[in-house]
Tab-separated table of C-alpha atoms in Angstrom:
chain	number	residue	atom	x	y	z
C	82	MET	CA	-24.897	109.131	1.578
C	83	GLN	CA	-25.094	105.582	2.700
C	84	THR	CA	-21.931	104.477	4.577
C	85	ASP	CA	-20.825	100.761	5.301
C	86	GLU	CA	-20.061	100.154	8.963
C	87	LEU	CA	-17.995	97.335	10.003
C	88	GLN	CA	-19.923	95.302	12.440
C	89	LEU	CA	-17.682	93.661	15.081
C	90	LYS	CA	-19.263	90.490	16.649
C	91	PRO	CA	-19.324	91.180	20.473
C	92	VAL	CA	-16.515	89.045	22.196
C	93	ARG	CA	-17.822	87.291	25.128
C	94	PRO	CA	-15.661	87.908	28.218
C	95	LEU	CA	-13.436	85.010	29.729
C	96	PRO	CA	-14.394	83.178	32.649
C	97	PRO	CA	-12.820	84.457	35.996
C	98	LEU	CA	-9.309	82.982	36.214
C	99	ASN	CA	-9.729	81.688	39.994
C	100	ALA	CA	-12.870	79.949	38.952
C	101	LEU	CA	-11.009	78.357	35.844
C	102	ARG	CA	-8.201	77.154	38.554
C	103	ALA	CA	-10.678	75.615	40.988
C	104	PHE	CA	-12.592	73.751	37.688
C	105	ASP	CA	-9.263	72.564	36.843
C	106	ALA	CA	-8.316	71.502	40.101
C	107	LEU	CA	-11.680	69.434	40.502
C	108	ALA	CA	-11.245	67.958	37.039
C	109	ARG	CA	-7.821	66.355	37.717
C	110	CYS	CA	-8.214	65.602	41.482
C	111	GLY	CA	-11.682	64.109	41.271
C	112	SER	CA	-13.442	65.470	44.519
C	113	LEU	CA	-13.833	68.832	46.230
C	114	ARG	CA	-11.791	68.037	49.175
C	115	ALA	CA	-8.891	67.123	47.007
C	116	ALA	CA	-9.317	70.130	44.826
C	117	ALA	CA	-9.120	72.198	47.940
C	118	ILE	CA	-6.232	70.633	49.507
C	119	GLU	CA	-4.149	71.374	46.110
C	120	LEU	CA	-5.193	74.923	46.172
C	121	GLY	CA	-4.785	75.382	49.821
C	122	VAL	CA	-8.353	76.647	50.419
C	123	VAL	CA	-11.587	75.195	52.105
C	124	PRO	CA	-13.986	72.952	50.120
C	125	GLY	CA	-16.599	75.902	50.367
C	126	ALA	CA	-14.218	78.293	48.536
C	127	VAL	CA	-13.827	75.637	45.613
C	128	ARG	CA	-17.861	75.262	45.821
C	129	GLN	CA	-18.207	78.920	45.372
C	130	GLN	CA	-15.990	79.130	42.367
C	131	LEU	CA	-17.442	76.588	40.531
C	132	ALA	CA	-20.953	78.208	40.993
C	133	SER	CA	-19.397	81.440	39.787
C	134	LEU	CA	-18.248	79.446	36.531
C	135	GLU	CA	-21.647	77.924	35.850
C	136	GLU	CA	-23.266	81.339	36.461
C	137	HIS	CA	-20.815	82.864	33.960
C	138	PHE	CA	-21.748	80.097	31.284
C	139	GLY	CA	-25.439	80.060	32.154
C	140	PHE	CA	-25.588	76.368	32.250
C	141	PRO	CA	-24.505	73.424	34.619
C	142	LEU	CA	-21.075	71.865	34.275
C	143	LEU	CA	-21.460	69.603	37.024
C	144	ASP	CA	-23.453	66.745	38.427
C	145	ARG	CA	-24.507	66.985	42.212
C	146	GLN	CA	-25.642	64.088	43.888
C	147	GLY	CA	-25.341	63.077	47.633
C	148	GLY	CA	-22.596	65.475	48.162
C	149	ARG	CA	-20.441	64.095	45.113
C	150	VAL	CA	-19.548	66.278	42.418
C	151	THR	CA	-18.764	65.204	39.055
C	152	LEU	CA	-18.319	66.647	35.710
C	153	ASN	CA	-21.302	66.308	33.150
C	154	PRO	CA	-20.623	66.085	29.443
C	155	ALA	CA	-20.296	69.890	28.975
C	156	GLY	CA	-17.987	70.040	32.329
C	157	ARG	CA	-15.659	67.148	30.528
C	158	ARG	CA	-15.156	69.119	27.403
C	159	LEU	CA	-14.373	72.373	29.308
C	160	ALA	CA	-12.006	70.563	31.569
C	161	ASP	CA	-10.197	69.103	28.442
C	162	ALA	CA	-9.768	72.510	27.251
C	163	VAL	CA	-8.742	74.275	30.443
C	164	GLY	CA	-6.256	71.464	31.026
C	165	VAL	CA	-4.507	72.002	27.816
C	166	ALA	CA	-4.578	75.832	28.059
C	167	PHE	CA	-3.114	76.002	31.410
C	168	ALA	CA	-0.313	73.427	30.399
C	169	ILE	CA	0.454	75.512	27.371
C	170	VAL	CA	0.661	78.766	29.451
C	171	SER	CA	2.964	76.944	31.973
C	172	ARG	CA	5.190	75.852	29.416
C	173	ALA	CA	5.434	79.183	27.622
C	174	ALA	CA	6.354	80.731	31.210
C	175	ASP	CA	8.994	78.280	31.758
C	176	GLU	CA	10.498	78.929	28.279
C	177	ILE	CA	10.358	82.904	28.952
C	178	SER	CA	11.848	82.397	32.429
C	179	SER	CA	14.510	80.237	31.098
C	180	SER	CA	15.484	82.197	28.071
C	181	GLY	CA	18.909	81.871	27.335
C	182	SER	CA	19.266	78.571	29.011
C	183	THR	CA	18.515	74.842	28.595
C	184	VAL	CA	14.567	74.178	27.388
C	185	ARG	CA	13.106	70.818	28.750
C	186	LEU	CA	10.520	69.266	26.293
C	187	ARG	CA	8.532	66.258	27.158
C	188	LEU	CA	7.955	63.798	24.300
C	189	GLY	CA	5.720	61.153	24.369
C	190	ALA	CA	6.157	57.964	22.088
C	191	PRO	CA	4.977	54.216	22.247
C	192	MET	CA	7.164	51.964	24.263
C	193	PRO	CA	8.879	50.124	21.536
C	194	MET	CA	9.755	53.062	19.658
C	195	ALA	CA	10.674	55.013	22.924
C	196	SER	CA	12.997	52.356	24.142
C	197	THR	CA	14.667	51.049	21.020
C	198	TRP	CA	14.410	53.901	18.654
C	199	LEU	CA	14.381	57.238	20.431
C	200	MET	CA	16.284	56.455	23.518
C	201	PRO	CA	19.643	55.280	21.582
C	202	ARG	CA	19.347	58.743	19.841
C	203	LEU	CA	18.759	60.918	22.520
C	204	LEU	CA	22.261	61.900	23.018
C	205	ALA	CA	22.574	62.669	19.259
C	206	LEU	CA	19.389	64.610	19.631
C	207	GLN	CA	20.455	66.860	22.497
C	208	ARG	CA	23.894	67.442	21.048
C	209	GLY	CA	22.256	68.340	17.698
C	210	VAL	CA	19.814	70.879	18.966
C	211	ALA	CA	21.577	73.106	21.357
C	212	GLY	CA	19.596	74.153	24.672
C	213	LEU	CA	17.015	71.401	24.235
C	214	GLU	CA	16.666	68.756	26.688
C	215	VAL	CA	13.960	65.900	25.825
C	216	ASP	CA	12.345	63.721	28.423
C	217	ILE	CA	11.077	60.683	26.627
C	218	VAL	CA	7.898	59.522	28.191
C	219	PRO	CA	6.637	56.145	27.205
C	220	VAL	CA	2.935	56.043	26.268
C	221	ALA	CA	0.109	53.538	25.180
C	222	VAL	CA	-0.466	53.447	21.501
C	223	ASN	CA	-3.924	54.484	21.829
C	224	GLN	CA	-3.158	57.454	23.687
C	225	SER	CA	-3.464	61.044	22.231
C	226	LEU	CA	-2.250	64.452	23.312
C	227	THR	CA	-5.918	65.292	24.387
C	228	ASP	CA	-5.228	62.494	27.177
C	229	MET	CA	-1.987	64.089	28.274
C	230	PRO	CA	-1.785	67.854	28.845
C	231	GLU	CA	1.387	67.219	30.483
C	232	ILE	CA	3.216	66.077	27.291
C	233	ASP	CA	4.301	68.811	24.843
C	234	ALA	CA	4.605	66.353	21.755
C	235	LEU	CA	3.852	62.840	20.778
C	236	ILE	CA	5.653	60.498	18.331
C	237	VAL	CA	2.952	58.334	16.577
C	238	GLY	CA	2.858	55.630	14.001
C	239	GLY	CA	0.906	55.418	10.613
C	240	GLU	CA	-2.270	53.801	12.310
C	241	TYR	CA	-2.742	57.063	14.418
C	242	ARG	CA	-5.403	59.504	13.356
C	243	PRO	CA	-4.649	62.968	14.801
C	244	LEU	CA	-7.873	65.001	15.875
C	245	PRO	CA	-8.424	68.510	14.019
C	246	ASP	CA	-6.595	70.379	16.500
C	247	ILE	CA	-3.399	68.699	16.274
C	248	ALA	CA	-0.702	69.483	13.983
C	249	ALA	CA	1.261	66.479	12.416
C	250	ALA	CA	4.373	66.422	10.514
C	251	ALA	CA	5.474	63.025	8.968
C	252	PHE	CA	9.470	62.340	9.231
C	253	MET	CA	10.146	58.874	8.496
C	254	ASP	CA	8.378	55.608	6.872
C	255	ASP	CA	6.493	53.314	9.161
C	256	ARG	CA	7.291	49.735	7.811
C	257	PHE	CA	6.003	46.728	9.654
C	258	GLY	CA	6.006	43.179	8.770
C	259	PRO	CA	6.316	39.520	10.655
C	260	VAL	CA	9.329	38.929	12.676
C	261	LEU	CA	10.728	35.913	14.498
C	262	ALA	CA	13.767	34.927	16.219
C	263	ALA	CA	16.761	33.784	14.124
C	264	GLY	CA	17.419	30.003	13.897
C	265	GLN	CA	13.895	29.268	13.921
C	266	PRO	CA	12.190	27.380	11.023
C	267	CYS	CA	11.443	30.290	8.582
C	268	PRO	CA	8.424	30.368	6.480
C	269	GLY	CA	9.106	30.250	2.669
C	270	ASN	CA	5.864	31.885	1.779
C	271	THR	CA	2.705	33.555	3.173
C	272	PRO	CA	0.695	30.300	3.345
C	273	ASP	CA	3.530	28.950	5.476
C	274	LEU	CA	2.652	31.210	8.310
C	275	ALA	CA	-0.523	29.057	9.080
C	276	GLU	CA	1.922	26.337	10.714
C	277	MET	CA	3.256	28.889	13.176
C	278	THR	CA	2.192	30.395	16.310
C	279	ALA	CA	1.016	34.005	16.001
C	280	LEU	CA	1.926	36.394	18.854
C	281	VAL	CA	-0.735	39.049	19.209
C	282	ALA	CA	-0.313	42.152	21.001
C	283	ARG	CA	-3.692	43.119	22.435
C	284	ASN	CA	-2.946	46.837	22.460
C	285	VAL	CA	-2.497	46.848	18.626
C	286	PRO	CA	-5.010	43.397	17.759
C	287	TYR	CA	-5.074	44.862	14.150
C	288	LEU	CA	-1.702	44.509	13.123
C	289	TRP	CA	-1.824	41.362	11.447
C	290	ASP	CA	-5.223	42.125	9.583
C	291	ASP	CA	-3.391	45.353	8.371
C	292	TRP	CA	-0.131	43.333	7.290
C	293	PHE	CA	-2.117	40.797	5.408
C	294	ARG	CA	-4.230	43.561	3.617
C	295	GLU	CA	-1.459	46.067	2.999
C	296	SER	CA	0.894	43.546	1.486
C	297	GLY	CA	-1.650	42.176	-0.570
C	298	SER	CA	-1.347	38.535	1.054
C	299	ALA	CA	-4.306	36.346	1.574
C	300	PRO	CA	-4.924	36.105	5.409
C	301	VAL	CA	-4.059	32.563	6.888
C	302	ARG	CA	-5.556	30.665	10.043
C	303	PHE	CA	-2.550	30.201	12.317
C	304	ARG	CA	-1.948	26.831	13.936
C	305	LYS	CA	-1.843	28.683	17.401
C	306	ARG	CA	-2.254	32.257	18.665
C	307	ILE	CA	-0.887	33.583	22.037
C	308	GLU	CA	-2.205	36.938	22.999
C	309	VAL	CA	-0.001	39.141	25.323
C	310	ASP	CA	-0.760	42.692	26.789
C	311	ASP	CA	1.242	44.838	24.378
C	312	LEU	CA	3.809	44.882	21.581
C	313	THR	CA	6.784	45.057	23.784
C	314	LEU	CA	5.919	41.680	25.485
C	315	ALA	CA	5.170	40.306	21.840
C	316	LEU	CA	8.611	41.156	20.810
C	317	SER	CA	9.873	39.638	23.947
C	318	ALA	CA	8.045	36.426	23.069
C	319	ALA	CA	9.350	36.615	19.669
C	320	ARG	CA	12.867	36.825	20.711
C	321	SER	CA	12.550	33.824	22.871
C	322	GLY	CA	11.370	31.641	20.010
C	323	LEU	CA	7.621	31.376	20.856
C	324	GLY	CA	6.351	32.374	17.605
C	325	VAL	CA	6.007	35.224	14.917
C	326	THR	CA	4.814	38.664	15.597
C	327	ILE	CA	4.114	41.726	13.561
C	328	ALA	CA	6.506	44.709	14.438
C	329	PRO	CA	7.607	48.022	13.156
C	330	ALA	CA	11.201	47.984	11.676
C	331	ALA	CA	11.995	51.064	13.470
C	332	SER	CA	11.445	49.130	16.907
C	333	ILE	CA	13.910	46.380	15.960
C	334	GLU	CA	16.479	47.824	13.920
C	335	ALA	CA	19.305	46.952	16.071
C	336	GLU	CA	18.231	43.389	16.415
C	337	LEU	CA	17.781	43.048	12.748
C	338	ARG	CA	21.306	44.236	12.031
C	339	ALA	CA	22.682	41.853	14.680
C	340	GLY	CA	20.903	39.029	13.329
C	341	ALA	CA	18.854	38.291	16.150
C	342	LEU	CA	15.522	38.500	14.716
C	343	GLU	CA	14.689	38.024	11.272
C	344	ALA	CA	12.005	39.650	8.949
C	345	PRO	CA	11.209	36.662	6.339
C	346	PHE	CA	8.820	38.841	4.063
C	347	GLY	CA	10.650	42.371	4.646
C	348	PHE	CA	8.438	45.429	5.499
C	349	VAL	CA	5.417	47.051	3.886
C	350	SER	CA	5.070	50.901	4.329
C	351	ARG	CA	1.921	52.673	5.759
C	352	PRO	CA	0.850	55.554	3.961
C	353	THR	CA	1.137	58.179	6.425
C	354	GLY	CA	4.582	57.222	8.211
C	355	TYR	CA	5.904	58.096	11.826
C	356	ARG	CA	4.858	61.716	12.695
C	357	LEU	CA	5.380	64.136	15.228
C	358	CYS	CA	2.227	65.704	16.705
C	359	CYS	CA	1.704	68.887	18.524
C	360	ARG	CA	-1.211	71.011	19.436
C	361	ILE	CA	-1.588	73.590	16.753
C	362	ALA	CA	-0.950	76.323	19.224
C	363	ASP	CA	2.424	74.908	20.025
C	364	ARG	CA	3.366	74.323	16.387
C	365	ASP	CA	5.796	77.291	16.130
C	366	ARG	CA	7.524	77.115	19.505
C	367	LYS	CA	11.152	76.909	18.995
C	368	PRO	CA	11.714	73.703	20.813
C	369	ILE	CA	8.982	71.862	18.775
C	370	ALA	CA	10.305	73.356	15.463
C	371	ALA	CA	13.766	72.250	16.551
C	372	LEU	CA	12.704	68.778	17.413
C	373	ARG	CA	10.568	68.406	14.155
C	374	ALA	CA	13.820	69.511	12.015
C	375	TRP	CA	16.021	67.056	13.676
C	376	LEU	CA	13.562	64.160	13.176
C	377	LEU	CA	13.109	65.077	9.522
C	378	ALA	CA	17.047	64.923	9.082
C	379	GLU	CA	17.360	61.808	10.969
C	380	GLY	CA	14.350	60.310	8.811
C	381	ARG	CA	16.142	61.245	5.403
C	382	ARG	CA	19.486	59.644	6.881
C	383	LEU	CA	17.792	56.352	7.598
C	384	GLU	CA	16.070	56.009	4.428
C	385	GLY	CA	16.534	52.899	2.421
C	386	LYS	CA	18.455	51.254	5.433
C	387	LEU	CA	15.721	48.538	6.022
C	388	PRO	CA	14.434	45.761	3.649
C	389	SER	CA	10.872	46.697	1.803
C	390	ALA	CA	8.311	44.085	1.031
C	391	ALA	CA	9.282	40.803	-0.274
C	392	VAL	CA	6.224	38.841	-0.121
């Protein structure tokens, strides 16, 4: 009689933990000496652990030139994974050790969103989610969780494309449009924008092109363009009456209500909206789930409170 046997694929043993710690320290610190100081050992001990890690994998992870050690492409890929893994384990250990007490969560968000939308709601968030303290960390628009292993979760706008190992949950529309200081000559229609000064943020230079495309308006050639480093500075220039910029509605809601800024064409929505991103391994962690639920409730509460497109 023939019997079917379940064939299990052999599992490759994990690398030694001490070797991974030495490798992670080198990746973060940038040199053998700095890694050795962090670990409290001599550089030779770090070098020995790195050699054992390469022996484990059977191929080099480092480039060695003139006594200098740097990561090769395979090493950089491993360093990203190791950094994230250590951060996850560290956070889990903190949660276990602080069970029954307050849990701290580091939440990244682009600066305008962090300062004008999240920060005014921080007290309500911490009151609404018992036992959760949130540290808001301003980040660049183009940064991802892969770049920041110390961040637990990240709020991103509609232009962001999460990587496959990231879980993303939409919680609010991402609406954006042209804004300028109240009392400035206001364009009556889109072609009138050509007579104005465009304020362009270098960290999101595509926002004007995106708005023309997604609003269905023909692009115009502005009379003048002023470029600044980021959207926060572009908004500051707009408030000062220097011109017109593109801004997310969520980042200027208070100024719109107070009449300090005007949005002559209203706002158009991006298809994906604002999303809370976390690593897939963290998706079911209680602090992440609680934050996600609160953001969803806040997004629903705010629906319809800002003007839509009026182009």
